mmCIF file of C-alpha atoms and ligand atoms in Angstrom:
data_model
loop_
_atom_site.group_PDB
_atom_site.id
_atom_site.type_symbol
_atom_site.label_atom_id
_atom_site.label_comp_id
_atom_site.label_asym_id
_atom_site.label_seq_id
_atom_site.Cartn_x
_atom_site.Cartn_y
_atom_site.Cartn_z
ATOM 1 C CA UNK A 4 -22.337 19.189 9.864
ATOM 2 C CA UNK A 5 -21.151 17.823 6.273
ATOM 3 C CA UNK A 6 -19.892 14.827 5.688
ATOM 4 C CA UNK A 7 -15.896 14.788 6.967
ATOM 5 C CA UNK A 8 -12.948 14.683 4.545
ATOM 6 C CA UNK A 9 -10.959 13.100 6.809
ATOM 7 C CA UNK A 10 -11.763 11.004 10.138
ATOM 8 C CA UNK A 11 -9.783 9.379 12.596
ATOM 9 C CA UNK A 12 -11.536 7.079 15.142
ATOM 10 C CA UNK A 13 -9.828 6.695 18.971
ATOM 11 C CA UNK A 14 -6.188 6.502 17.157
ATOM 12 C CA UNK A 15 -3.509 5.478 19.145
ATOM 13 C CA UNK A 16 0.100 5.122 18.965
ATOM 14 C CA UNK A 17 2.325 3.020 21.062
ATOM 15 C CA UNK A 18 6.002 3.469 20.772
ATOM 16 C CA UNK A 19 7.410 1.165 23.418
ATOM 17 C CA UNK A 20 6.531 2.110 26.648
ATOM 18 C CA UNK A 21 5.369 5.405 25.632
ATOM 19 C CA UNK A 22 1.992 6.334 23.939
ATOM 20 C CA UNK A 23 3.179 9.032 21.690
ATOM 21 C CA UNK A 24 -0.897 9.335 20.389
ATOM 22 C CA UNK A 25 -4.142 7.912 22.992
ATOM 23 C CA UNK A 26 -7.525 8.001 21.683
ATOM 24 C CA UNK A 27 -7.162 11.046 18.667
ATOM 25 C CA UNK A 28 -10.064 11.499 16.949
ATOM 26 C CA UNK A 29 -9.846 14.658 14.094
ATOM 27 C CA UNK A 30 -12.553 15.480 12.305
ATOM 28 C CA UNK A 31 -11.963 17.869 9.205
ATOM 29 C CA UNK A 32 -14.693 18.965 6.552
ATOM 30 C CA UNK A 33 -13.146 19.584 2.977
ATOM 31 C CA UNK A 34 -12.286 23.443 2.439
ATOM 32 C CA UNK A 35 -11.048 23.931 6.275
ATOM 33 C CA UNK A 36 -7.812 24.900 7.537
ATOM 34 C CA UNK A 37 -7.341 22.871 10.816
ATOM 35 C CA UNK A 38 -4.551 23.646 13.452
ATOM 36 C CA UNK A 39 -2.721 21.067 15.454
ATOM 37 C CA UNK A 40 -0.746 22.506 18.436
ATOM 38 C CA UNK A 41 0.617 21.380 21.481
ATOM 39 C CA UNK A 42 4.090 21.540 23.346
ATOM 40 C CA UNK A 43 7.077 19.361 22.059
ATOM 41 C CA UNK A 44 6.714 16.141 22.312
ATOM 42 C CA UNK A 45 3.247 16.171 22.199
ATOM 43 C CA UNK A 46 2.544 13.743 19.403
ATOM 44 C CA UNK A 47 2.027 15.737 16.560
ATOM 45 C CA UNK A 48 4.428 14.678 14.069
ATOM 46 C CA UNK A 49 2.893 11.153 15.114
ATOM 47 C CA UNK A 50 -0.503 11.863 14.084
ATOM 48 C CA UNK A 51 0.542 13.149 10.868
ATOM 49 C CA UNK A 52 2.956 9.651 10.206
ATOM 50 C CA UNK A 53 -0.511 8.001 11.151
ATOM 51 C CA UNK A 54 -2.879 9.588 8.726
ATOM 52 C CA UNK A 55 0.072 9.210 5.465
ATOM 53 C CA UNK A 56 0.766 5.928 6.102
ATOM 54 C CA UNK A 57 4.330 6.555 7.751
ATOM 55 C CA UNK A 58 3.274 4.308 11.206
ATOM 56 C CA UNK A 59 0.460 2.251 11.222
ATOM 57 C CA UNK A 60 -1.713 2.974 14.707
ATOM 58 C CA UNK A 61 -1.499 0.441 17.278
ATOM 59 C CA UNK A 62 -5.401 0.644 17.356
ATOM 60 C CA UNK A 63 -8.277 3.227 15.903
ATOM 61 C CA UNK A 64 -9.184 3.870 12.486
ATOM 62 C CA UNK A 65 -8.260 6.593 9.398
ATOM 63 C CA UNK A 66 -11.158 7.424 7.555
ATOM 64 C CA UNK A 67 -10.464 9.411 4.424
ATOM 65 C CA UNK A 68 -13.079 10.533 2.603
ATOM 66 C CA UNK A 69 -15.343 7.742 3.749
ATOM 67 C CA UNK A 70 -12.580 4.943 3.029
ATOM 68 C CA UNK A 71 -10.821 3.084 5.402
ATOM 69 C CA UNK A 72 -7.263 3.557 4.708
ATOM 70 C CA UNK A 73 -5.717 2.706 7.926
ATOM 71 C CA UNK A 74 -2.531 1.244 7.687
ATOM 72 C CA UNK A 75 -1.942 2.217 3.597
ATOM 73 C CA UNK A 76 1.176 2.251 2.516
ATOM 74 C CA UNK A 77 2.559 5.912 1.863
ATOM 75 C CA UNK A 78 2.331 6.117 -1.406
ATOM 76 C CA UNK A 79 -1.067 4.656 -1.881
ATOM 77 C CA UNK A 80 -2.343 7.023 0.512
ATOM 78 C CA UNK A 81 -0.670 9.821 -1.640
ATOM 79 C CA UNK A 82 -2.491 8.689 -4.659
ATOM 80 C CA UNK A 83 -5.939 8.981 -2.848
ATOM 81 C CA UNK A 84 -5.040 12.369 -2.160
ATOM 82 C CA UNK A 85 -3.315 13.103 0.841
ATOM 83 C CA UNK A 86 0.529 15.368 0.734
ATOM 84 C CA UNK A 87 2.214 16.358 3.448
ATOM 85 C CA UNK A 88 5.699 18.243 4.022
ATOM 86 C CA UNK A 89 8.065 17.685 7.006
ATOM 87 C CA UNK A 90 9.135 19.507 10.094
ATOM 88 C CA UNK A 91 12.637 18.920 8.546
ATOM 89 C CA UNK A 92 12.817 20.006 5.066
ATOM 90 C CA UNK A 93 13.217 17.082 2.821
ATOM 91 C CA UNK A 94 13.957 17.696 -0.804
ATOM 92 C CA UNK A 95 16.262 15.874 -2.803
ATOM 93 C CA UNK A 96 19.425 18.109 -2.208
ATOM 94 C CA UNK A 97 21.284 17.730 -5.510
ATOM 95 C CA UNK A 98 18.114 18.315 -7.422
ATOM 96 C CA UNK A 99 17.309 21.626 -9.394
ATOM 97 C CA UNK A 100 14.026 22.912 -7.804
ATOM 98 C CA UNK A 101 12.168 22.228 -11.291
ATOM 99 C CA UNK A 102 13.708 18.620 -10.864
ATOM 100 C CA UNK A 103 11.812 18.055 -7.119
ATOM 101 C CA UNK A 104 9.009 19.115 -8.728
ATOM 102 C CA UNK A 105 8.901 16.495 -11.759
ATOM 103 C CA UNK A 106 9.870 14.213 -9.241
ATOM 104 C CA UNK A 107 6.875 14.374 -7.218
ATOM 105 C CA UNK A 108 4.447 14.253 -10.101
ATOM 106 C CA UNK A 109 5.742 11.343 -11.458
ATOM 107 C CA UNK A 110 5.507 9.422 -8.463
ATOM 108 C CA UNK A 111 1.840 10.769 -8.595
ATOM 109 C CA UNK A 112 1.405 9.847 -12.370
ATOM 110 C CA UNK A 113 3.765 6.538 -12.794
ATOM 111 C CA UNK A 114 6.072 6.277 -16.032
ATOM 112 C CA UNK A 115 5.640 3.460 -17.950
ATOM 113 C CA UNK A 116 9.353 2.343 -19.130
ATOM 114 C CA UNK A 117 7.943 1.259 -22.670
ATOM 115 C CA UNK A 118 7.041 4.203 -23.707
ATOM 116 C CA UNK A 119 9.627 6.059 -22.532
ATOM 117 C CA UNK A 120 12.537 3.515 -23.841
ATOM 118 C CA UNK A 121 11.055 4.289 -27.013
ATOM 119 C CA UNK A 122 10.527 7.907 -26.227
ATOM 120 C CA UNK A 123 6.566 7.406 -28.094
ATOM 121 C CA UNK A 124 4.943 10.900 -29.364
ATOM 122 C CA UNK A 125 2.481 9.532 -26.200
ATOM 123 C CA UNK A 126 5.530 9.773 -23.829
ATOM 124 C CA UNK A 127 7.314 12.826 -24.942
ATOM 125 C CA UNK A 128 3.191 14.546 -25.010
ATOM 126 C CA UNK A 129 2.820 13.878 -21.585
ATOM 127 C CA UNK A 130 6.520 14.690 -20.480
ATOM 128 C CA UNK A 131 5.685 18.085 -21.734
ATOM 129 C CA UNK A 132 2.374 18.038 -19.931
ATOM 130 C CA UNK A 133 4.098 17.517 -16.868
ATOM 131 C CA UNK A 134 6.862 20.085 -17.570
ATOM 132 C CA UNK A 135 4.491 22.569 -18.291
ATOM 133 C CA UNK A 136 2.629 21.878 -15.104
ATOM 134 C CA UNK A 137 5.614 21.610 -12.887
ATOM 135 C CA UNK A 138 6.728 24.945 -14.462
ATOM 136 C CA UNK A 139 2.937 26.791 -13.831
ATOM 137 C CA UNK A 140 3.408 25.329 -9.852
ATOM 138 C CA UNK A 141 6.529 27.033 -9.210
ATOM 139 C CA UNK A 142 5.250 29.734 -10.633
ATOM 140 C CA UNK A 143 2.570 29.709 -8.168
ATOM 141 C CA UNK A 144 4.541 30.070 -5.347
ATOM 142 C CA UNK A 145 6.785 32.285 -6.755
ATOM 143 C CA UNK A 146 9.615 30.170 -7.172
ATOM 144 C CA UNK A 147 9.983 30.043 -11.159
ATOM 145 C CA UNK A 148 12.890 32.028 -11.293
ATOM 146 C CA UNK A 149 14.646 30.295 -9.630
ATOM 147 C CA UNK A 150 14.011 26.727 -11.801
ATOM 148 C CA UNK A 151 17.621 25.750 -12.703
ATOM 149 C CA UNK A 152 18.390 26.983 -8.828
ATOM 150 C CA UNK A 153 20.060 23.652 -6.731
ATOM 151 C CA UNK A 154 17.377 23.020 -4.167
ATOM 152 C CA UNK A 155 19.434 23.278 -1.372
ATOM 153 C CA UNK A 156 20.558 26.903 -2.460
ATOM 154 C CA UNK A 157 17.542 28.347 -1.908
ATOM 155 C CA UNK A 158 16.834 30.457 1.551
ATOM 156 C CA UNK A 159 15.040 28.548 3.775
ATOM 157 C CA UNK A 160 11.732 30.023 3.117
ATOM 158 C CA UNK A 161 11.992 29.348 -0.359
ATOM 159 C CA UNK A 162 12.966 25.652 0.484
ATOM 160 C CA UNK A 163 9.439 25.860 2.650
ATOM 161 C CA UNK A 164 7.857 26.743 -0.274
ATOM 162 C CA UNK A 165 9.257 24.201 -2.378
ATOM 163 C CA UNK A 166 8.193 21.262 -0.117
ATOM 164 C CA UNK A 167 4.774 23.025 -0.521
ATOM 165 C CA UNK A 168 4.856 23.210 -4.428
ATOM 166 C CA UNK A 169 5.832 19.364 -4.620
ATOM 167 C CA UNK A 170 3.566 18.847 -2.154
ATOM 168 C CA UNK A 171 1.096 20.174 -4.824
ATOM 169 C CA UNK A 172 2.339 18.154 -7.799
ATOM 170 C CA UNK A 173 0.747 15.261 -6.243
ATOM 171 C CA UNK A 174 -2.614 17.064 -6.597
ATOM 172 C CA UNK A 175 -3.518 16.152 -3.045
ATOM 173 C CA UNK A 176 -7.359 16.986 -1.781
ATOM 174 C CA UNK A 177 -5.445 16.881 1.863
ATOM 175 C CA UNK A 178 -2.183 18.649 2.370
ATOM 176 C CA UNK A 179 -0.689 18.188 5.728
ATOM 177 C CA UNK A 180 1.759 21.323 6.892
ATOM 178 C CA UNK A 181 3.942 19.990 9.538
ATOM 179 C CA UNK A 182 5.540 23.321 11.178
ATOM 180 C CA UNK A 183 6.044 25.244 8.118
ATOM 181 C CA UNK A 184 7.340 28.475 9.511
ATOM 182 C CA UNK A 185 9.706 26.987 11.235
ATOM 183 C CA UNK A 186 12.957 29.272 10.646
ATOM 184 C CA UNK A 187 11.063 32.133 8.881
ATOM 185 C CA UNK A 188 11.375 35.619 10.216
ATOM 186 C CA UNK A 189 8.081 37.294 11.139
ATOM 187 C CA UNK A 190 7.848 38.922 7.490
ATOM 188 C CA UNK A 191 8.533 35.655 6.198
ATOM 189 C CA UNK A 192 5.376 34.705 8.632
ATOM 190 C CA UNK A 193 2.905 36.630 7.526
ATOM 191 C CA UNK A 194 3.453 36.269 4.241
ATOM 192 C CA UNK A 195 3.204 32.126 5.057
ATOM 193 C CA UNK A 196 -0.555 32.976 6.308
ATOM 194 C CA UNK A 197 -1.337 34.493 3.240
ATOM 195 C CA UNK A 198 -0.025 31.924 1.129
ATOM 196 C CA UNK A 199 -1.891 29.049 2.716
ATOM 197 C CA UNK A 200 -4.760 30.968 2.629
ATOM 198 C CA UNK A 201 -4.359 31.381 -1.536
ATOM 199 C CA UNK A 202 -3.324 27.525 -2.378
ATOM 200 C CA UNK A 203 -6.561 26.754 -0.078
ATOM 201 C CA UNK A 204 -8.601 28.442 -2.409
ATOM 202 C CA UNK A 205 -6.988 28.057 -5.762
ATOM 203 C CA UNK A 206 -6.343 24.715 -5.379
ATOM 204 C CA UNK A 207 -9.570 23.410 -3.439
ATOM 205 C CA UNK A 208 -7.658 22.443 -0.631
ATOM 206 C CA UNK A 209 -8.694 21.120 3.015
ATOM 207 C CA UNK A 210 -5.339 21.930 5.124
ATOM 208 C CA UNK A 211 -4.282 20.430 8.263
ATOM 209 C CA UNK A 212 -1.280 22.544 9.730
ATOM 210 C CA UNK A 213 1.375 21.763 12.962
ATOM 211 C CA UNK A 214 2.608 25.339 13.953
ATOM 212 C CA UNK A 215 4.439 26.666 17.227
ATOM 213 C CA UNK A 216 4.149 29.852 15.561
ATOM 214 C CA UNK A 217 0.909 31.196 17.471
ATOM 215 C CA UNK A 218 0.325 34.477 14.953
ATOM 216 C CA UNK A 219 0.265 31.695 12.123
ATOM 217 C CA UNK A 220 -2.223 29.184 13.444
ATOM 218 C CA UNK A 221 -4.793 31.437 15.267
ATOM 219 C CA UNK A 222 -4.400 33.669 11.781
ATOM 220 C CA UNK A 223 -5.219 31.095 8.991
ATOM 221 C CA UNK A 224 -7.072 28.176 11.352
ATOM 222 C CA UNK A 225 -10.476 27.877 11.868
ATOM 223 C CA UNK A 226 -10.624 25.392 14.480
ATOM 224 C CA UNK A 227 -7.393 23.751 16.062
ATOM 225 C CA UNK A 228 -6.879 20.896 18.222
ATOM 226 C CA UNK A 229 -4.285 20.870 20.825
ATOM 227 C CA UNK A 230 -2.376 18.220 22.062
ATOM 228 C CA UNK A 231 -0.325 17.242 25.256
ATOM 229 C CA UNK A 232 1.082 14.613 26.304
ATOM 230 C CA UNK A 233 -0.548 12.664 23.133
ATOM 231 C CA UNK A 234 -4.304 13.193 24.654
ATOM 232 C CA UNK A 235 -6.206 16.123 22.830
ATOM 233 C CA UNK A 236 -7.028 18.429 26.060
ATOM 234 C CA UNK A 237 -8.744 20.953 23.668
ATOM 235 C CA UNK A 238 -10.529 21.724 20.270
ATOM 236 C CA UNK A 239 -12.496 24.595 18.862
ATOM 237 C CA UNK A 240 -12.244 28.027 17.471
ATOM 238 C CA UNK A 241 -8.570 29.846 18.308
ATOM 239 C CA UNK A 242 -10.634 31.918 20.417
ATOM 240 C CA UNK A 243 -11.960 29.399 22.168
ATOM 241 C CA UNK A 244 -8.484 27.819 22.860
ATOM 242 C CA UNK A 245 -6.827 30.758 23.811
ATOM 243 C CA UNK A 246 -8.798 31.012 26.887
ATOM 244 C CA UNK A 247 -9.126 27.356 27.588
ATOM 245 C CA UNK A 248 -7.575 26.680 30.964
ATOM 246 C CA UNK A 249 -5.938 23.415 29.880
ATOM 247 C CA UNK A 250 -4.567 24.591 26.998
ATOM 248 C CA UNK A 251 -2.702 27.686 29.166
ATOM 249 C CA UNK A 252 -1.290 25.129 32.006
ATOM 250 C CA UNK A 253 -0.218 23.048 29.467
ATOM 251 C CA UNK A 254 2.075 26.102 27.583
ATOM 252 C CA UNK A 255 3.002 27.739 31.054
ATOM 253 C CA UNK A 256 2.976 24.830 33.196
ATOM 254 C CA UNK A 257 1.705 25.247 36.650
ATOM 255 C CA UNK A 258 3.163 25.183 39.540
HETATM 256 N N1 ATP B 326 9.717 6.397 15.859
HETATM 257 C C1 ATP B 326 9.636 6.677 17.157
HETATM 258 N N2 ATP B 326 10.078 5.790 18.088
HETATM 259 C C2 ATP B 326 9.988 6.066 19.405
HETATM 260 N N3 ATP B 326 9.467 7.186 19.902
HETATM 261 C C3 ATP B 326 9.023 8.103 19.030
HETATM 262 C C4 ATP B 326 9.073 7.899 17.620
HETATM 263 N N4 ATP B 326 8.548 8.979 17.009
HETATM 264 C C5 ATP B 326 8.175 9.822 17.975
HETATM 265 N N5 ATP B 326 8.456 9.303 19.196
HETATM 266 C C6 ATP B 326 8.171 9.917 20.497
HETATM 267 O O1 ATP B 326 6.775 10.201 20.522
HETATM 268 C C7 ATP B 326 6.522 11.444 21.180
HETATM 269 C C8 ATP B 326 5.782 12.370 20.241
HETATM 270 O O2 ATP B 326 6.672 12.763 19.198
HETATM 271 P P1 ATP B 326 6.228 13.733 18.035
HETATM 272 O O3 ATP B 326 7.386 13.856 17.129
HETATM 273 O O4 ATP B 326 4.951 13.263 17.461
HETATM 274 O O5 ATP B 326 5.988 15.087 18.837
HETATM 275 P P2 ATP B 326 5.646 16.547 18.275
HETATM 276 O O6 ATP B 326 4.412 16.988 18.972
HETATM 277 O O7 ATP B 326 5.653 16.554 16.801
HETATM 278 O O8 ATP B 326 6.878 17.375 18.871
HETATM 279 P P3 ATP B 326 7.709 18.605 18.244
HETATM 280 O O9 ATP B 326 6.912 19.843 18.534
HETATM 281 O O10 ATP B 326 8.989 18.582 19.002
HETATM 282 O O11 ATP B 326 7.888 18.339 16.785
HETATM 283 C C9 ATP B 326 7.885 11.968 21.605
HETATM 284 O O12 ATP B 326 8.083 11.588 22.948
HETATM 285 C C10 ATP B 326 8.839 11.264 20.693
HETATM 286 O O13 ATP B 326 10.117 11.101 21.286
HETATM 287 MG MG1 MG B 327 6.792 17.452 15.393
#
């Protein structure tokens, strides 16, 4: 086995009486494309606020890359590398779609206020850099005709993909898909797989994905962990899960 991308050591998450997350421990080599299922409720969303910095775990460790970065705030952790989007769409509504875009890779890049006051050949250089970039993204997941488009216009798969291309401005290493075909139609699906698949690739991604949509996860995931109750009762291959007993009483329930 390589060295892992991303490590988390006997995480857990207390919220009160409840322990959303007990003992996780994820292990994910750069280049894979790692599913996290489970029924509602099951902690998912939690582990993904405890690897970007959104809840610090009541005990365990986050190992990215090698580096210890539990408890990081959120935006240091996005400058190492790691973007996410959310189970609930959040882009700034009265933004233009370019506009989300810039947004997110200036919070990657920082503006220094001197230079731009003074609007320096230095500044306006790299505003034109980023423009450029920002433009070649949307492009990328087909969204650049759509530019001047209010983000909130677009159809909801678009507005997917948007989260995704902003995800991208931050030029993450590890992008975190929480349930992003949510809401699409099974066209709209497939066409999801095959997108993940391409940014994987052309963008040297390592992908860690929440999906209740089964075609989606055993289709792009090589390996998936599946959660219940916030205990991991199974990983491995999707083959492997499909016929793992826990995994089927804990989707059908047993009487
Ligand atoms: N901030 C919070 N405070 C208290 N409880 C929380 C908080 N966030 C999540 N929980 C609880 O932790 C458990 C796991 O929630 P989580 O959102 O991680 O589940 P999930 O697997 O993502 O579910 P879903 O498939 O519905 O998105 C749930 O019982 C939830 O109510
Ligand atoms: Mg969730």
């Amino acid at each position: 086995m390589g060295a892992a991308l991303l490590e988390t050591v006997d995480v857990h998450k207390q919220f009160g009486g409840l322990a959303a997350v007990s003992a996780f421990d994820i292990r994910v080599e750069a280049g894979e494309i790692v599913g996290l299922i489970g029924p509602n409720g099951a902690g998912k969303t939690t582990t993904f606020n405890l690897i970007t910095g959104v809840y610090k775990p009541t005990r365990g460790k986050v190992l990215f890359d090698g580096r210890d970065i539990t408890g990081m705030a959120p935006h240091a952790i996005t400058r190492l590398g790691i973007a996410r989007t959310f189970q609930n769409i959040r882009l700034f509504r009265d933004m233009s779609v370019l506009e989300n875009v810039l947004v997110a890779q200036h919070m990657r890049m920082g503006t220094n206020l001197f230079e731009a006051t003074l609007r320096l050949p230095s500044y306006l250089r790299r505003e034109r850099r980023i423009h450029e970039r920002a433009r070649a993204l949307l492009a990328e997941v087909g969204l650049d005709a759509h530019e001047e488009a209010k983000a909130t216009s677009l159809p909801y798969g678009r507005q997917r993909r948007l989260e995704i291309a902003r995800a991208l401005a931050t030029e993450p290493r590890l992008l975190f898909l929480d349930e992003p075909a949510a809401g699409m139609n099974p066209q709209e699906s497939v066409e999801l797989m095959e997108f993940i698949l391409k940014i994987r690739d052309q963008f040297r991604l390592t992908i860690v994905l929440i999906e209740h949509h089964m075609q989606v996860v055993m289709g792009v995931c090589e390996r998936m962990y599946v959660l219940d109750y916030g205990v991991t009762i199974a990983h491995g291959t999707p083959e492997e899960i499909q016929k793992d007993p826990r995994v089927i009483e804990a989707y059908l329930g047993v009487e």
